[in-house]
Short mmCIF file of C-alpha atoms in Angstrom, two decimals:
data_model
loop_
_atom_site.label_atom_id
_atom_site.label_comp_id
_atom_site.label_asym_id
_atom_site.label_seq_id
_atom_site.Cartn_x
_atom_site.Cartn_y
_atom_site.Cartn_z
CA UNK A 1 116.45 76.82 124.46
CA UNK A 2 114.52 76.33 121.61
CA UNK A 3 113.70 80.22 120.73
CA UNK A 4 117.63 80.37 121.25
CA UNK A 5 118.56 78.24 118.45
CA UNK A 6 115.72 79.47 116.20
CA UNK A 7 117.54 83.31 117.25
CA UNK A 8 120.56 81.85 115.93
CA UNK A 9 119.79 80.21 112.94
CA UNK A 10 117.39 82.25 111.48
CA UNK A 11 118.27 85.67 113.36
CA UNK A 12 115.36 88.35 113.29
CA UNK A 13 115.48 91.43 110.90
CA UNK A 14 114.39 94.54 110.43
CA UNK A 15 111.49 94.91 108.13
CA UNK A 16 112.70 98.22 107.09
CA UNK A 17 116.78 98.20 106.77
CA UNK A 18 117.64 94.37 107.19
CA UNK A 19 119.52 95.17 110.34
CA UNK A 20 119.15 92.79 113.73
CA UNK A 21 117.02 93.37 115.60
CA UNK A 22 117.93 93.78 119.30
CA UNK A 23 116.16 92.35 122.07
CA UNK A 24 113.40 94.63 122.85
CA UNK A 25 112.77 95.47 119.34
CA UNK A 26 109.83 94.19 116.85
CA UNK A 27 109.78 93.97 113.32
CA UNK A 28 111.22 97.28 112.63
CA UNK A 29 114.57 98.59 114.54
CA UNK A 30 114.58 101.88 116.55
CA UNK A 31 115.65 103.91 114.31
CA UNK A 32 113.49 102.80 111.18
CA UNK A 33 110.93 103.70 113.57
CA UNK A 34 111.96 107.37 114.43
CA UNK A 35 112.53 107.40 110.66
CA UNK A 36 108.47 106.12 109.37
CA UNK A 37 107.47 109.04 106.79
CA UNK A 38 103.81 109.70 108.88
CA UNK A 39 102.11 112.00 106.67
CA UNK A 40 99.99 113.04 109.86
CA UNK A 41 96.75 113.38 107.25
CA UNK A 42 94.65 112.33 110.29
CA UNK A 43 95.28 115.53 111.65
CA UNK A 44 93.76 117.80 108.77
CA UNK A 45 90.61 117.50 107.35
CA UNK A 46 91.44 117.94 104.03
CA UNK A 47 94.38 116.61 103.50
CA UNK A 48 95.53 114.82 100.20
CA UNK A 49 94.18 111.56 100.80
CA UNK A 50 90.14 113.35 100.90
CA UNK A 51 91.26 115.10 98.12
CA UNK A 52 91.48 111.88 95.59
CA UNK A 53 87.55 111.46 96.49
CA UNK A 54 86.33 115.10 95.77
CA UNK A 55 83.62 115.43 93.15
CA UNK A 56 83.59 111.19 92.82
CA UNK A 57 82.15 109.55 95.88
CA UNK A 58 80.55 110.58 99.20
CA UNK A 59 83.28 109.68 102.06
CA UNK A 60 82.99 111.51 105.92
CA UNK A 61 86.81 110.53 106.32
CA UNK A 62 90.34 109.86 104.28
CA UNK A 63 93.86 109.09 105.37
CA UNK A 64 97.43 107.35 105.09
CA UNK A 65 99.84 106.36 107.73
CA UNK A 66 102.89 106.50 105.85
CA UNK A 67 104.14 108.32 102.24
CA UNK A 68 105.00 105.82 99.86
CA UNK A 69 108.10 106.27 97.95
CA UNK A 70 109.24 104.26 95.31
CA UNK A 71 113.01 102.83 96.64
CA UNK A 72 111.94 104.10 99.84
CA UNK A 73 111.36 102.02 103.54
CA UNK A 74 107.54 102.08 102.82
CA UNK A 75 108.38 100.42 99.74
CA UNK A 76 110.09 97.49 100.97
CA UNK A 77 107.57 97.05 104.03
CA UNK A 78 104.81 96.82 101.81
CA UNK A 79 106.69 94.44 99.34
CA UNK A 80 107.48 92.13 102.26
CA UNK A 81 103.94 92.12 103.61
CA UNK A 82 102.57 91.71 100.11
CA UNK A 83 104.55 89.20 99.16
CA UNK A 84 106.79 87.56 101.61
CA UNK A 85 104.21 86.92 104.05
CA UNK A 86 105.31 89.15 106.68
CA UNK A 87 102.12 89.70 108.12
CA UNK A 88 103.19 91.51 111.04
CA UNK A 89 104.05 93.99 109.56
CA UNK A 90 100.41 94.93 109.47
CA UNK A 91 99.96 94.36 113.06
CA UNK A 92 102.11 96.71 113.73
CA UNK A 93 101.24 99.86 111.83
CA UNK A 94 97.64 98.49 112.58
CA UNK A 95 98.17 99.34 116.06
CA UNK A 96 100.40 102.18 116.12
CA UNK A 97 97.57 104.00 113.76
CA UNK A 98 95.00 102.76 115.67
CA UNK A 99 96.42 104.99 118.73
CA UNK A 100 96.53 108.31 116.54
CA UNK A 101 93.18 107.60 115.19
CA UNK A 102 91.32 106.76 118.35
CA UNK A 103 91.90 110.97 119.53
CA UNK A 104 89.64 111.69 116.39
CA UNK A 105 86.60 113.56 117.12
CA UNK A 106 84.40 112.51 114.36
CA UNK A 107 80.71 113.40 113.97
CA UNK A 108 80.04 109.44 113.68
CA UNK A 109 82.48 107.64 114.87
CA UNK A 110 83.40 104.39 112.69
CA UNK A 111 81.17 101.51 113.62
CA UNK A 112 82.90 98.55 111.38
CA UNK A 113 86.20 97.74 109.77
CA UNK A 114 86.19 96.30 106.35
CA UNK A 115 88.61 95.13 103.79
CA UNK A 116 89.38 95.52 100.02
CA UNK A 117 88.88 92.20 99.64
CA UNK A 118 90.58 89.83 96.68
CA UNK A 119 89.11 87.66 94.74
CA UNK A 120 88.80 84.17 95.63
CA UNK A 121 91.55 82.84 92.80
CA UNK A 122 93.99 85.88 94.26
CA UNK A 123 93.55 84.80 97.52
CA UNK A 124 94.07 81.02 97.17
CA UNK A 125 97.20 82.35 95.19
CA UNK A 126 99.20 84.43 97.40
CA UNK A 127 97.00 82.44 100.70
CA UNK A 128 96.27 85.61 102.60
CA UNK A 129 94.92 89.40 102.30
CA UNK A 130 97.79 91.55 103.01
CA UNK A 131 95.33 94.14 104.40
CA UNK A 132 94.00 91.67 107.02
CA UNK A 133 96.30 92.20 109.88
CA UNK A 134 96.27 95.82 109.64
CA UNK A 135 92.59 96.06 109.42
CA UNK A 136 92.24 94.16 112.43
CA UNK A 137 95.09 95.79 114.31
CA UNK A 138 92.99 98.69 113.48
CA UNK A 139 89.83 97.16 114.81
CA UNK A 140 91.15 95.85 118.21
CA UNK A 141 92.51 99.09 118.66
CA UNK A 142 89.62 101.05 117.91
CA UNK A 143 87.17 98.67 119.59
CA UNK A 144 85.28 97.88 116.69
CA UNK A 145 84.28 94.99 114.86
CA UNK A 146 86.37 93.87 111.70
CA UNK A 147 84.30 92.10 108.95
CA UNK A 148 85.78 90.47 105.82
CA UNK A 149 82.05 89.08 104.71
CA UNK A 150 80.38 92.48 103.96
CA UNK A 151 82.26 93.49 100.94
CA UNK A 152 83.30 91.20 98.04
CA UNK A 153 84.85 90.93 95.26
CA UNK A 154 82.71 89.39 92.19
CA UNK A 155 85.84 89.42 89.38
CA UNK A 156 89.44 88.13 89.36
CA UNK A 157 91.66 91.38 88.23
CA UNK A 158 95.46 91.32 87.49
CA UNK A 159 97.44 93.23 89.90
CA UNK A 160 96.90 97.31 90.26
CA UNK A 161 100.57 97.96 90.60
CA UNK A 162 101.47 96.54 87.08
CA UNK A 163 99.36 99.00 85.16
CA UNK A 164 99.58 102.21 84.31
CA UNK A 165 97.37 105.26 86.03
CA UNK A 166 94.83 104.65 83.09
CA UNK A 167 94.43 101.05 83.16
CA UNK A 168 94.17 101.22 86.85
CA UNK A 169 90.81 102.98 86.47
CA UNK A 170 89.35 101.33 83.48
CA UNK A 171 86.66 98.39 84.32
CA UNK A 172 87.34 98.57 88.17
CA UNK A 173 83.98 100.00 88.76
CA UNK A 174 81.91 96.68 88.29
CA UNK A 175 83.99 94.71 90.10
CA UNK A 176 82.83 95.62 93.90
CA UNK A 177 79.75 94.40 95.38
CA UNK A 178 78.28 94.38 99.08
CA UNK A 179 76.17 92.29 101.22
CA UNK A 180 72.93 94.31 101.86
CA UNK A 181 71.27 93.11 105.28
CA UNK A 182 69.23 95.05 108.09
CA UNK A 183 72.39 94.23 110.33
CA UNK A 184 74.67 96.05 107.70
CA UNK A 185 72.33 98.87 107.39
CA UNK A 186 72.62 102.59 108.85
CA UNK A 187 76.84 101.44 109.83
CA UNK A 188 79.67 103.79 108.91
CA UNK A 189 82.03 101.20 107.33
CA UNK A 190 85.52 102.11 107.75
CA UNK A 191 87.58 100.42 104.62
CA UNK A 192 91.26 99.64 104.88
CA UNK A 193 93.99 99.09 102.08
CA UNK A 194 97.56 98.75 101.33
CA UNK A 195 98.33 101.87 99.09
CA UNK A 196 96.54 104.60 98.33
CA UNK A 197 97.66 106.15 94.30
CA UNK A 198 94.62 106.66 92.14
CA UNK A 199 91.78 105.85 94.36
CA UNK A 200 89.90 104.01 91.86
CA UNK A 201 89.68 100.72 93.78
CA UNK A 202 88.70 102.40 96.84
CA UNK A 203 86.44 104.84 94.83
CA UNK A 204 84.90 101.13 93.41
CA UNK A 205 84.83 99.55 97.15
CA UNK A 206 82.95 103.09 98.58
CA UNK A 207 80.27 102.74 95.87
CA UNK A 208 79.65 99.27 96.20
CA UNK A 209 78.70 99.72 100.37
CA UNK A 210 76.79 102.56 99.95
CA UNK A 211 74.25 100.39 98.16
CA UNK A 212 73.54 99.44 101.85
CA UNK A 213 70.86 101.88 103.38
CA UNK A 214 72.17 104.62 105.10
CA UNK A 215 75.71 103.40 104.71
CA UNK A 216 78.15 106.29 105.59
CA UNK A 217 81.84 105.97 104.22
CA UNK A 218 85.81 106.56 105.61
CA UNK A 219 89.14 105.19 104.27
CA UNK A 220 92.77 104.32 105.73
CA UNK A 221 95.49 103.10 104.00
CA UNK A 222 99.05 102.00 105.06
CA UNK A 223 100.73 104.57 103.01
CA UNK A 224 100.00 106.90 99.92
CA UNK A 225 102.02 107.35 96.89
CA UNK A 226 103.94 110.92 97.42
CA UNK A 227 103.88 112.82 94.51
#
């Protein structure tokens, strides 16, 4: 009765097009579903996403779920995640990438999932990582642990998306830094973000874990900026 009135009141959308949702339906609608821009990356080795790292930072593995147009669906999921608290939004592409990913044959398979993290005044602003549920999604699905302690962030930053392509690389590289421990050593950290444009943060993140010993590096992201 109660779920009934809550239906009622406050009626369940989709994430993507603001429809209703029917019944058997979650967060996005059926056809917002068939309709997801997958870039498949995860299926080619050097796809676009390994290609922001050449020449800058050792990683064994890149990739996006989604392209990331500006107006676009990915747009507004990411925007309502980010900063409407839709969390489950995460869970969702968490999982459904965590399916795809777990047919990978990598030489060393990931061993640890880890987040860009924010910075303590970020976080207390907003009150949650928007990368959280998806990394963890990710985890559960890949049976592997997800770790938010590992990787830190030592300086409070304004937000990436309000600066241009130059500012978003200028000062980012100091900002990173890791927890180095015998437990963290020899792991092959997989790190998870929102969007993936110049790669600077990640680029920042990748350096600051491999000052573990024998750290080896991979990256997903929710979506990448199509050019």
């Amino acid at each position: 009765m109660i779920n009934y009135l809550i239906n009622l009141f406050f009626p369940k959308v989709c994430d993507g097009c603001r429809v209703l949702l029917l019944q058997n339906e979650t967060v996005f609608c059926t056809s917002c579903r068939h309709e997801m821009p997958l870039t498949q990356y995860h299926l080619h080795s050097k796809n676009e996403a390994v290609k922001k790292f050449y020449g800058k930072v050792d990683i064994q593995f890149a990739s996006a779920f989604l392209y990331f147009n500006k107006k676009g669906m990915v747009q507004e999921l990411i925007h309502n995640l980010k900063y409407k608290g839709h969390q489950e939004i995460g869970t969702v592409l968490g999982s459904w990438y965590a399916a795809d990913l777990k047919e990978l044959k990598l030489e060393t398979p990931f061993e640890m999932v880890i987040p860009v993290p924010l910075h303590p005044k970020k976080f207390k602003e907003r009150g949650y990582n928007q990368v959280t549920t998806f990394g963890k999604a990710l985890a559960e699905g890949l049976k592997i642990p997800y770790n938010d302690t590992v990787l830190y962030r030592k300086k409070y930053s304004k937000t990436q998306s309000k600066k241009n392509l130059l500012g978003r690389s200028d000062n980012i590289g100091d900002i990173f830094d890791s927890v180095v421990t015998k437990e963290n050593e020899n792991k092959h950290f997989l790190i998870v973000d929102d969007v993936l444009t110049t790669g600077a943060t990640l680029e920042a993140c990748s350096r600051a874990l491999l000052k573990i010993p024998g750290a080896k590096i991979s990256i997903i992201c929710m979506a990448m900026a199509h050019s």
